[in-house]
mmCIF file of C-alpha atoms in Angstrom:
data_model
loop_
_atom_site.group_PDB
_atom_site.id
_atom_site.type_symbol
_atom_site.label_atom_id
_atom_site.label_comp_id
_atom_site.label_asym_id
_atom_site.label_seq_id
_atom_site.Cartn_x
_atom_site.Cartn_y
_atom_site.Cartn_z
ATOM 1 C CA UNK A 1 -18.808 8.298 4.646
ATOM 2 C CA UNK A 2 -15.464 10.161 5.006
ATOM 3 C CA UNK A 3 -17.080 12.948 7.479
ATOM 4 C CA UNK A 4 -18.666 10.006 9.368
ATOM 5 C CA UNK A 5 -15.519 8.210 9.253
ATOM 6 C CA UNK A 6 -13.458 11.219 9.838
ATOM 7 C CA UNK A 7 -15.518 12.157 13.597
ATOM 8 C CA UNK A 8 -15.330 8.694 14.594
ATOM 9 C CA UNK A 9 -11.481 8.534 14.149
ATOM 10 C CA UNK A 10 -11.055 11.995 16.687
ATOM 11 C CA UNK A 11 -13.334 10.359 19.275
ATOM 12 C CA UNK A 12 -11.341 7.668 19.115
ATOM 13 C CA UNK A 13 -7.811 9.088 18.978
ATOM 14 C CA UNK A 14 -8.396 11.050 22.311
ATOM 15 C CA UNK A 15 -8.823 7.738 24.150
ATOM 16 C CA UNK A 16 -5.212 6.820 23.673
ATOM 17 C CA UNK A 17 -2.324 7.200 26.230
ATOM 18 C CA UNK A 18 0.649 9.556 25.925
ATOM 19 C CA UNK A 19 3.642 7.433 25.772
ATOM 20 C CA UNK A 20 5.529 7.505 22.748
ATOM 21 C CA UNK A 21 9.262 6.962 21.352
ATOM 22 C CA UNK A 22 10.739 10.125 20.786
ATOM 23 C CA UNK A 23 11.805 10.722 17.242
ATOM 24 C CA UNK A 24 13.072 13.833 15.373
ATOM 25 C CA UNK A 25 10.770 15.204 13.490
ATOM 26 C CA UNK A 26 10.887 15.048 9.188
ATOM 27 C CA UNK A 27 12.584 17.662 7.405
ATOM 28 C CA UNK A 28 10.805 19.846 4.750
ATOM 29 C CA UNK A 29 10.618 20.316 1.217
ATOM 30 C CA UNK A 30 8.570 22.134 -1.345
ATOM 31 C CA UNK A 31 6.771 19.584 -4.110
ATOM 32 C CA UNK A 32 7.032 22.229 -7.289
ATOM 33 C CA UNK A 33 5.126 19.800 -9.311
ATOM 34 C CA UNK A 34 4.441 20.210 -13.000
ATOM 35 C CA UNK A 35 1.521 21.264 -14.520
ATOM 36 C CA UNK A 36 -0.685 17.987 -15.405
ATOM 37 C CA UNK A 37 -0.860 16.344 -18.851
ATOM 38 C CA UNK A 38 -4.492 14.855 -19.926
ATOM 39 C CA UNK A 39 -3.693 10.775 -20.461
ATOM 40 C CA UNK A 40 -6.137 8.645 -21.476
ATOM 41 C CA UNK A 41 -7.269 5.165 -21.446
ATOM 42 C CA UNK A 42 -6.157 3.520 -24.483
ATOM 43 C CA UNK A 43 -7.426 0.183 -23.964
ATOM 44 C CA UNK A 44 -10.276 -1.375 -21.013
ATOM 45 C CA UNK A 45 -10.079 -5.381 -20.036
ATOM 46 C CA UNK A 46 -13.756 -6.375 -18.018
ATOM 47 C CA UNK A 47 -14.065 -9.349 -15.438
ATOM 48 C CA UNK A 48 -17.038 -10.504 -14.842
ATOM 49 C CA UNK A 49 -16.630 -10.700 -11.040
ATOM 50 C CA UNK A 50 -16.696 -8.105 -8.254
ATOM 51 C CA UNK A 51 -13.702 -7.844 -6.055
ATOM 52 C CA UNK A 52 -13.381 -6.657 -2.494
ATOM 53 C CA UNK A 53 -10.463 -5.675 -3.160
ATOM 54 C CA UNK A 54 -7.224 -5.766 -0.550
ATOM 55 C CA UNK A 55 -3.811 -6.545 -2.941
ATOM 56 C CA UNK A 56 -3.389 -6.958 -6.723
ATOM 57 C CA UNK A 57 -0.709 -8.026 -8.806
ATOM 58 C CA UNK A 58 0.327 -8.147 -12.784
ATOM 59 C CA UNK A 59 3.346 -9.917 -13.914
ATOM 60 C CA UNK A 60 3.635 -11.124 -17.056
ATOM 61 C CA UNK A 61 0.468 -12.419 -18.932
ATOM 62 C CA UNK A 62 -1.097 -13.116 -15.802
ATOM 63 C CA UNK A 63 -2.877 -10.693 -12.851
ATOM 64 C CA UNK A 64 -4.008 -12.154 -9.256
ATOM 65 C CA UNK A 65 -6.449 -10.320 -6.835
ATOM 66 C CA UNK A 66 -6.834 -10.759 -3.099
ATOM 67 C CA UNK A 67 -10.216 -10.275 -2.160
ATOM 68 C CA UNK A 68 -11.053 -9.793 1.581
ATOM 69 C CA UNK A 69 -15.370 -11.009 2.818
ATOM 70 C CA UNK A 70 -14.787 -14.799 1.269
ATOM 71 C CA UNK A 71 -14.558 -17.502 3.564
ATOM 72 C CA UNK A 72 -12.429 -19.640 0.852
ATOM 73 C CA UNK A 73 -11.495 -18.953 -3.045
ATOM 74 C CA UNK A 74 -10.162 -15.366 -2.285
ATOM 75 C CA UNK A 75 -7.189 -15.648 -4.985
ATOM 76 C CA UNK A 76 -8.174 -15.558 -8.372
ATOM 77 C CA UNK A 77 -5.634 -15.623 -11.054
ATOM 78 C CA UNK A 78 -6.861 -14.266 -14.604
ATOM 79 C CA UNK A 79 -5.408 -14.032 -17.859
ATOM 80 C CA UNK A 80 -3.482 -10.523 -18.590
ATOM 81 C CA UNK A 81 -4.876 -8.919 -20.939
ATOM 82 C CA UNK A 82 -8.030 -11.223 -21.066
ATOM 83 C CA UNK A 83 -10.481 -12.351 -18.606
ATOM 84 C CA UNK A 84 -10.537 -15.890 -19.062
ATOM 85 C CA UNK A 85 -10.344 -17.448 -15.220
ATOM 86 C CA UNK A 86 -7.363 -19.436 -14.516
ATOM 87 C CA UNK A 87 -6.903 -20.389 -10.715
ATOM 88 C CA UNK A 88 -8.622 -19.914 -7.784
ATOM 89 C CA UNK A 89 -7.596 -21.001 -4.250
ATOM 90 C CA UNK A 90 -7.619 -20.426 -0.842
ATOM 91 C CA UNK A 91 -9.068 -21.048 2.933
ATOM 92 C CA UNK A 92 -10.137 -19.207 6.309
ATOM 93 C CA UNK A 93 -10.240 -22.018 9.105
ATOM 94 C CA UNK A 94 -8.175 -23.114 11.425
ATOM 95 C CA UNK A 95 -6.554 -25.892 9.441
ATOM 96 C CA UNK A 96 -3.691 -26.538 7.600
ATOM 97 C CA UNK A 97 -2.524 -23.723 5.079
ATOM 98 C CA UNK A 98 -5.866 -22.102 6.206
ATOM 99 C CA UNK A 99 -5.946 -18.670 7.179
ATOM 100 C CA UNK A 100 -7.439 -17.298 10.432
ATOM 101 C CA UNK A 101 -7.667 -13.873 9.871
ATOM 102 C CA UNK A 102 -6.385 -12.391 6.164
ATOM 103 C CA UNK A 103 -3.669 -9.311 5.691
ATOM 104 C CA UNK A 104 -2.123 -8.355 2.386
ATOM 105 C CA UNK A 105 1.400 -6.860 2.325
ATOM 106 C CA UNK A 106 4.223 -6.013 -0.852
ATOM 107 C CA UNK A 107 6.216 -8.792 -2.073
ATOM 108 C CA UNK A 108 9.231 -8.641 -4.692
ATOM 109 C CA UNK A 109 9.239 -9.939 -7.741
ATOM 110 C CA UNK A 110 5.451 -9.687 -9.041
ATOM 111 C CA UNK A 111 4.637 -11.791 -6.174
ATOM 112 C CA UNK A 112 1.791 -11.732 -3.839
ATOM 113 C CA UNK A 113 2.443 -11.992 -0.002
ATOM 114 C CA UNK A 114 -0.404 -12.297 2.544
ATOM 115 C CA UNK A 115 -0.091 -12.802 6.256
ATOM 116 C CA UNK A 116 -2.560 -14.084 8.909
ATOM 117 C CA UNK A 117 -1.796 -12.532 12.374
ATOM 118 C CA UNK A 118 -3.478 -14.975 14.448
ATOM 119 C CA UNK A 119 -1.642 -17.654 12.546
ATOM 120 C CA UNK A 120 1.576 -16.149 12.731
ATOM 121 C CA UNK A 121 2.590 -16.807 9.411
ATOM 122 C CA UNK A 122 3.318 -14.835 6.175
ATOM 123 C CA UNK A 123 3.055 -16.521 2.783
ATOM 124 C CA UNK A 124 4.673 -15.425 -0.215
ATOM 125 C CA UNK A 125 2.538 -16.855 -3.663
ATOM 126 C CA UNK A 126 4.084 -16.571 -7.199
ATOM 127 C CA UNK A 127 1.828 -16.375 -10.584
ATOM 128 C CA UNK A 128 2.254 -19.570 -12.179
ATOM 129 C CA UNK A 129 1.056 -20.478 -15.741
ATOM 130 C CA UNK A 130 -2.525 -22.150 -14.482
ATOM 131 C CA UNK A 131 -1.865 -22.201 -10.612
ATOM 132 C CA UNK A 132 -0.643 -19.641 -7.613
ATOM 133 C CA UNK A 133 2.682 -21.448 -6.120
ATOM 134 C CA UNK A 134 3.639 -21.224 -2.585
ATOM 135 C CA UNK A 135 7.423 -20.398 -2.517
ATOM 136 C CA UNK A 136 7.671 -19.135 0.910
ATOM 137 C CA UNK A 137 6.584 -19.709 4.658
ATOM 138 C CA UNK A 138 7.750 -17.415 7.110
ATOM 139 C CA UNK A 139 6.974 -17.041 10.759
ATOM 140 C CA UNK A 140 5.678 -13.403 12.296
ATOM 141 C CA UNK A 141 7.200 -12.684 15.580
ATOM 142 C CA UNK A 142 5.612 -11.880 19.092
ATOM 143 C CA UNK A 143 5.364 -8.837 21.140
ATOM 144 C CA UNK A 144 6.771 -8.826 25.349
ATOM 145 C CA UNK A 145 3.290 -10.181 26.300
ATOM 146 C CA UNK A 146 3.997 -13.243 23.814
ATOM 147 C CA UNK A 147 1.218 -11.886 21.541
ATOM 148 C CA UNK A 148 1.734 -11.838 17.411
ATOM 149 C CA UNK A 149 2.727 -7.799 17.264
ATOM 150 C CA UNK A 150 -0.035 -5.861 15.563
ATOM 151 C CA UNK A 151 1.337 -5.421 11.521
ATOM 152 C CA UNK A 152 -0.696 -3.209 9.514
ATOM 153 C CA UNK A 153 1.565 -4.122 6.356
ATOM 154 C CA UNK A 154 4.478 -5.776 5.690
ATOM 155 C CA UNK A 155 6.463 -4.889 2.650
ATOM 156 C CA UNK A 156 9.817 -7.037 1.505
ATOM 157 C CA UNK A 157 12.743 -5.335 1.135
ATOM 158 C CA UNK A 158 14.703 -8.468 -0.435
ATOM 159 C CA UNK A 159 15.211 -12.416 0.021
ATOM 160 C CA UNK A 160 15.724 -11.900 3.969
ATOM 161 C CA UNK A 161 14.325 -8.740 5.347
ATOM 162 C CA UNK A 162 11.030 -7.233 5.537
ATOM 163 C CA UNK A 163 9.603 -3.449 6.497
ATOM 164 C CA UNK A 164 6.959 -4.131 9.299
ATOM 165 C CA UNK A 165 4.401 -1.413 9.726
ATOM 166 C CA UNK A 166 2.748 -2.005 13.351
ATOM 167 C CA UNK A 167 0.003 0.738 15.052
ATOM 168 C CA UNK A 168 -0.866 0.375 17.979
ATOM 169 C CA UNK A 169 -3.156 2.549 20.523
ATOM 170 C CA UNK A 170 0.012 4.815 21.257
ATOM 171 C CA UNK A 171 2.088 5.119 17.766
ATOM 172 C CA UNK A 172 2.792 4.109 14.891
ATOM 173 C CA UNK A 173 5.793 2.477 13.626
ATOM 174 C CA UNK A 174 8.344 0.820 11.472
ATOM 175 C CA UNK A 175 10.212 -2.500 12.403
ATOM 176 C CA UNK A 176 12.936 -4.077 9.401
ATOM 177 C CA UNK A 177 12.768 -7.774 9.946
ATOM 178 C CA UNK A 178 14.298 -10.763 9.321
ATOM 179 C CA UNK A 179 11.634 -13.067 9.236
ATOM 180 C CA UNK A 180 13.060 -16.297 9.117
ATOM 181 C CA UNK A 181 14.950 -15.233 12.019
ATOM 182 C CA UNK A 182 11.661 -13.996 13.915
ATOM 183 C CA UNK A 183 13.210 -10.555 14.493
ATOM 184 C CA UNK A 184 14.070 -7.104 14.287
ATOM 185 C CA UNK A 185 17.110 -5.884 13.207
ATOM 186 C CA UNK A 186 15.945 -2.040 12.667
ATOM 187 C CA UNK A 187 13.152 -0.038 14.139
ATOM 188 C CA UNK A 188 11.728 3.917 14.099
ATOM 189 C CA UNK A 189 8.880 5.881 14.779
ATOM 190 C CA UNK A 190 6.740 7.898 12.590
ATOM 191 C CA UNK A 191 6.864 11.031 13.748
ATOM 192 C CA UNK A 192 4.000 12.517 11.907
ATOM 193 C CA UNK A 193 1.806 10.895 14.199
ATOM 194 C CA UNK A 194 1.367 12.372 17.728
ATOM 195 C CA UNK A 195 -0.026 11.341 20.937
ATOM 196 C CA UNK A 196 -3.753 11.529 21.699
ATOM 197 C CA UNK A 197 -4.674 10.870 18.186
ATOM 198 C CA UNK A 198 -6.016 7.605 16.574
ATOM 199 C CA UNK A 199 -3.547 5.767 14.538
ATOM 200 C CA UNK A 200 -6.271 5.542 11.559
ATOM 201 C CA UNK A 201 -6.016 9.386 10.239
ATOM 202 C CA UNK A 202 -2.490 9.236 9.706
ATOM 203 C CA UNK A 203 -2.961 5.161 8.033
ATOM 204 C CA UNK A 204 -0.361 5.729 5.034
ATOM 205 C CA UNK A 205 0.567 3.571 1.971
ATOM 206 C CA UNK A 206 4.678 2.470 1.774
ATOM 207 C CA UNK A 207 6.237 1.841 -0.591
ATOM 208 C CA UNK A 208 10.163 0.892 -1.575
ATOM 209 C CA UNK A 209 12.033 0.777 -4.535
ATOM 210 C CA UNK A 210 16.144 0.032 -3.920
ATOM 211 C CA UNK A 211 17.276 2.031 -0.585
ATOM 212 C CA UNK A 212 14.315 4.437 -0.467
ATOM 213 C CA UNK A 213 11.087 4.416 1.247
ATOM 214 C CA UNK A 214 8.436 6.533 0.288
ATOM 215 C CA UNK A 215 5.373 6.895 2.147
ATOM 216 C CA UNK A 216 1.677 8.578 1.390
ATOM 217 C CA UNK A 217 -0.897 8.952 3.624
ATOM 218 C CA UNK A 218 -4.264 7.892 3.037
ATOM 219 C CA UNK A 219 -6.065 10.660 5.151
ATOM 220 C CA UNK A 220 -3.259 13.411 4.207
ATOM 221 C CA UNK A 221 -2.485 15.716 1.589
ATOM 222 C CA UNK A 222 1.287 14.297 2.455
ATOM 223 C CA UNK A 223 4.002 12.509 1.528
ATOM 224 C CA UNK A 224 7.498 11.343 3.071
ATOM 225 C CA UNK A 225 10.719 9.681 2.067
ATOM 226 C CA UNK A 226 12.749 7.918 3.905
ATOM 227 C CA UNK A 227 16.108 5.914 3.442
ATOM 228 C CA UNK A 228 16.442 2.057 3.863
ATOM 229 C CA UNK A 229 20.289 1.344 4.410
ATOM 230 C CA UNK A 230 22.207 -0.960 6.473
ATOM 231 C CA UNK A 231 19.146 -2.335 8.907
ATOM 232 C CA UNK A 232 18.705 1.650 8.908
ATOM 233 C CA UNK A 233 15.829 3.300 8.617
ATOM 234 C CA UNK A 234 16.046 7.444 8.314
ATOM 235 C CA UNK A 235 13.620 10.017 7.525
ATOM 236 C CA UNK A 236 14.684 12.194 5.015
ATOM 237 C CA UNK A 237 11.871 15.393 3.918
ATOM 238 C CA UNK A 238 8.645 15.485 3.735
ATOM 239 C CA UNK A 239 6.140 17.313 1.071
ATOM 240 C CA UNK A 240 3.340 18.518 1.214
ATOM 241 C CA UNK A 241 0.785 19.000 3.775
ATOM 242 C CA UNK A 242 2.361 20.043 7.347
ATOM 243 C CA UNK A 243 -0.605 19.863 9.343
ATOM 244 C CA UNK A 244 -1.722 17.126 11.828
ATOM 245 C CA UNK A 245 -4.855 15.306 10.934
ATOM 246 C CA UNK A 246 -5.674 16.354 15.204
ATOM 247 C CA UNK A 247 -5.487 19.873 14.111
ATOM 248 C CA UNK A 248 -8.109 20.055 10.888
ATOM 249 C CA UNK A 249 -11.359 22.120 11.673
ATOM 250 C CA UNK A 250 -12.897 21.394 8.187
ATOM 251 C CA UNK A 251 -13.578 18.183 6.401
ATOM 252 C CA UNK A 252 -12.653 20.061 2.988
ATOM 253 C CA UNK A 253 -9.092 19.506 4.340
ATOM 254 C CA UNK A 254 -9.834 15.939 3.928
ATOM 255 C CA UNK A 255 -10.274 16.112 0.240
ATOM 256 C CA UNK A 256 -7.260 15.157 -0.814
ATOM 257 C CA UNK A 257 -5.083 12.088 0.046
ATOM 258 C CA UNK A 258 -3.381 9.410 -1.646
ATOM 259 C CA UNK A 259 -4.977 5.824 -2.835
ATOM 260 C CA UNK A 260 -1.971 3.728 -4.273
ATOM 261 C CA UNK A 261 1.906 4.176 -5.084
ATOM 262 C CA UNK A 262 3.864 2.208 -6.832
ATOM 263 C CA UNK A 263 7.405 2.219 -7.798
ATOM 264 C CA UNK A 264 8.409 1.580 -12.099
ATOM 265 C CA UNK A 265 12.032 2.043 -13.595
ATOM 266 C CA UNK A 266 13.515 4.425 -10.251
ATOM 267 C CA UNK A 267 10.087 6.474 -10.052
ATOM 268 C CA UNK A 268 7.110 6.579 -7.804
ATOM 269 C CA UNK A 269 3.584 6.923 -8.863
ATOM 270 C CA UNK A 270 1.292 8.160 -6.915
ATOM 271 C CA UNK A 271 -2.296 7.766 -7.470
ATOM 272 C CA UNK A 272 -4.132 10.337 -5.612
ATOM 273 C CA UNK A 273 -8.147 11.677 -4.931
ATOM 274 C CA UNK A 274 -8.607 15.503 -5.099
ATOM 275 C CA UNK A 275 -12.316 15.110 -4.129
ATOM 276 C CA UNK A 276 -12.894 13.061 -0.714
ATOM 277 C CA UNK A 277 -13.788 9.879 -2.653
ATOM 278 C CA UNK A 278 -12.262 6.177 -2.865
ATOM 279 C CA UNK A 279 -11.465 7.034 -6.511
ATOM 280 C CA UNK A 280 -8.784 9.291 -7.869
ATOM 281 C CA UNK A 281 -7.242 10.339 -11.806
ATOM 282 C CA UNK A 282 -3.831 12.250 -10.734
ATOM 283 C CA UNK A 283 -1.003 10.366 -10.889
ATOM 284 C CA UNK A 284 1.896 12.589 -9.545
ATOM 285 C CA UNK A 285 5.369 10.920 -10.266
ATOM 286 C CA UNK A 286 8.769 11.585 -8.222
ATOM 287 C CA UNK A 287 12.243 10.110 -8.670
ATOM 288 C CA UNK A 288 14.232 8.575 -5.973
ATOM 289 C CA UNK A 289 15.472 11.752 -4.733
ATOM 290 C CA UNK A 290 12.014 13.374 -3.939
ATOM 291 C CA UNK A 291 12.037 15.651 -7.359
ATOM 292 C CA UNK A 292 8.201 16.047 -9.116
ATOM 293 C CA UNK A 293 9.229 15.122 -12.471
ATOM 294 C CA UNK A 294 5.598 15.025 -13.978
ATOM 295 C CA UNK A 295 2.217 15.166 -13.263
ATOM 296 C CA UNK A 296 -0.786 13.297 -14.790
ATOM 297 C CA UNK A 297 -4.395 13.503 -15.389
ATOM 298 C CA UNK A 298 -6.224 10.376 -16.418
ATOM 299 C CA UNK A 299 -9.628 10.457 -18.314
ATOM 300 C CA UNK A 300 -10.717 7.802 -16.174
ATOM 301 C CA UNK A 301 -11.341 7.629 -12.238
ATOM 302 C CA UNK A 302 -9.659 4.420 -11.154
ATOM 303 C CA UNK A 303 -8.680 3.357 -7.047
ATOM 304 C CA UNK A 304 -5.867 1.532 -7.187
ATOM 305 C CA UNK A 305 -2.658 1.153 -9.620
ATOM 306 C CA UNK A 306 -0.122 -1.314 -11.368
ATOM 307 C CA UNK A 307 2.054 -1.449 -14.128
ATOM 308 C CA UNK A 308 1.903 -4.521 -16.533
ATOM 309 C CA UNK A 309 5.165 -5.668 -17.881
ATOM 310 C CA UNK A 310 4.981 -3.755 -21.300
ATOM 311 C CA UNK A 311 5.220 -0.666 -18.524
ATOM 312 C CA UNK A 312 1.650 0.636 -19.302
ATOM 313 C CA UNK A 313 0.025 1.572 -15.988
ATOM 314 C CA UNK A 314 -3.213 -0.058 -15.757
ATOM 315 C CA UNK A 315 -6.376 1.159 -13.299
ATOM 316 C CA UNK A 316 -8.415 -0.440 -11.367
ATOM 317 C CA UNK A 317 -12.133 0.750 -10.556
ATOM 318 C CA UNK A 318 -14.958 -1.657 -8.781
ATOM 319 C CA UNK A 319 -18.400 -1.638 -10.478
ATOM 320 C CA UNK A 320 -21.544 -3.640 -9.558
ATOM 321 C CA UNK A 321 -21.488 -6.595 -11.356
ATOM 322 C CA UNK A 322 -18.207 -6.535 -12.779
ATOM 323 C CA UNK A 323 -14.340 -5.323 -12.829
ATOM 324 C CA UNK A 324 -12.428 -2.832 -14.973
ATOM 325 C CA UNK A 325 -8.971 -2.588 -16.063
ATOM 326 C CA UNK A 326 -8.052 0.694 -17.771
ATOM 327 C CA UNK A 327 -4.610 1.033 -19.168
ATOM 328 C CA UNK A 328 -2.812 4.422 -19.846
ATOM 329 C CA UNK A 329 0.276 4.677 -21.511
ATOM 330 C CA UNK A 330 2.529 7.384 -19.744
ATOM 331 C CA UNK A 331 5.119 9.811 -21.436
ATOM 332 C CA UNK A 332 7.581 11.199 -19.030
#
């Protein structure tokens, strides 16, 4: 599916115009990372329900998924650890507090936040006992054309501002927000991405913990940091892979790429798949200034990550008829 994917993406990306912001490109630096430690699972939680999955969330005893394909009920909040069912809500219509067409970005806080393009609207959800609670409505803001601009993710950075990640046929880009304002207040453009090429190779996961940004690419042995200051946003190094998805001859070069980061007590953990599948068991973990500080191998594939609030990191791997939680307790 990758290769298919992969040819598709290069057709594609030589369609697009040349115009582009001109940005300086990343500085380098070397990864060194550790030799990998063998971690594994020390506990498993199954639900009995399939998830196509598109966001996730743990805080406290509770966990909510986001599941993308369902024309209503697409949050369901669980027990955690447990699978006992709590809550289930939501809509796609045209109603109101429906959703038109359903994103998934990074709230604060545990939360959830989902967005709906065609709606204009972002919606921030907290885990309740027995219920997901709506605690914030925010408008998305328009391009020059007076069309909703195209976010790929949205992230929040704190009460006010949020990190807008928008691709378009040309570039790809950041925007820092202030939503309730309807908009920008900061803006730059990835650099690793150049003209004539698709924005779908160089689709990355972002992810921010305090002033720093850290990015991983999802088609890309690669990672970047970059700092979040002042309505500021300024690349800092990059590690890693230094070749442009444009320039790969071989699929092999494909094989490895990143599947989920997340940020726990100043570090980022980064999930990542060594073998050109949606599925991954190295978890390499850097601190806020870009230093490897360990490397782990878990016993059990999973494709996405979270930490619960005991700090265990817990998997998450799709089957056919069911979920599965793994959780790993990690010694760094």
């Amino acid at each position: 599916m990758k290769a298919l994917l992969y040819t598709l993406l290069l057709i594609v990306g030589m369609t697009g115009c040349t115009s582009q912001e001109k940005t300086t490109d990343i500085k380098w630096k070397e990864r060194n990372l550790p030799e990998a430690t063998l971690v594994y699972a020390y506990d498993s939680l199954k639900i009995d329900q399939t998830f196509h999955l598109i966001s996730w969330n743990i805080k406290d005893n509770r966990i909510c998924f986001v599941t993308s394909g369902m024309t209503d009920r697409f949050l369901s909040l669980y027990e955690y650890p447990g699978n006992k069912k709590l809550f289930e809500c939501g809509k796609i219509g045209q109603g109101p507090g429906e959703f038109i067409t359903l994103n998934a970005g990074e709230a604060t806080d545990g939360n959830i936040l989902l967005y709906d393009i065609m709606g204009r609207k972002a919606l921030i959800y907290a885990l309740k006992s027995d219920s997901l609670q709506i605690i914030n409505r925010l408008p998305l803001y328009n391009d020059e054309e007076g069309l909703c601009k195209p976010f790929t993710f949205i992230t929040q950075i704190d009460r006010d501002n949020y990190l807008m990640k928008i691709d378009d046929a040309t570039a790809s880009s950041w925007e820092i927000a202030n939503l309730r304002e309807e908009k920008a207040i900061g803006s730059l453009t990835n650099s690793f991405r150049k003209p004539n090429t698709s924005y779908t190779p160089f689709d990355f996961i972002q992810c921010i913990h305090d002033t720093t940004l850290v990015v991983a690419y999802d088609y890309a042995d690669r990672i970047e940091y970059y700092s979040i200051k002042d309505n500021h946003i300024r690349p800092l190094f990059a590690m890693g892979s230094r070749k442009d998805q444009s320039e790969l001859k071989d699929y092999d070069d494909l094989m490895a790429y990143y599947l989920s980061v997340v940020s726990q007590s100043g570090y980022f953990y980064c999930l990542k798949s060594t073998s050109g599948t949606e599925s991954g068991n190295l978890i390499e973990v850097y601190d806020s200034e870009g230093k490897a500080v360990a490397c782990h191998m878990l016993d059990k594939e999973v494709s996405s990550v979270r930490f619960d609030s005991e700090g265990n990191l817990v998997g998450y791997v799709p089957d056919i008829n069911q979920t599965l939680l793994y959780q790993f307790r990690l010694d760094n």
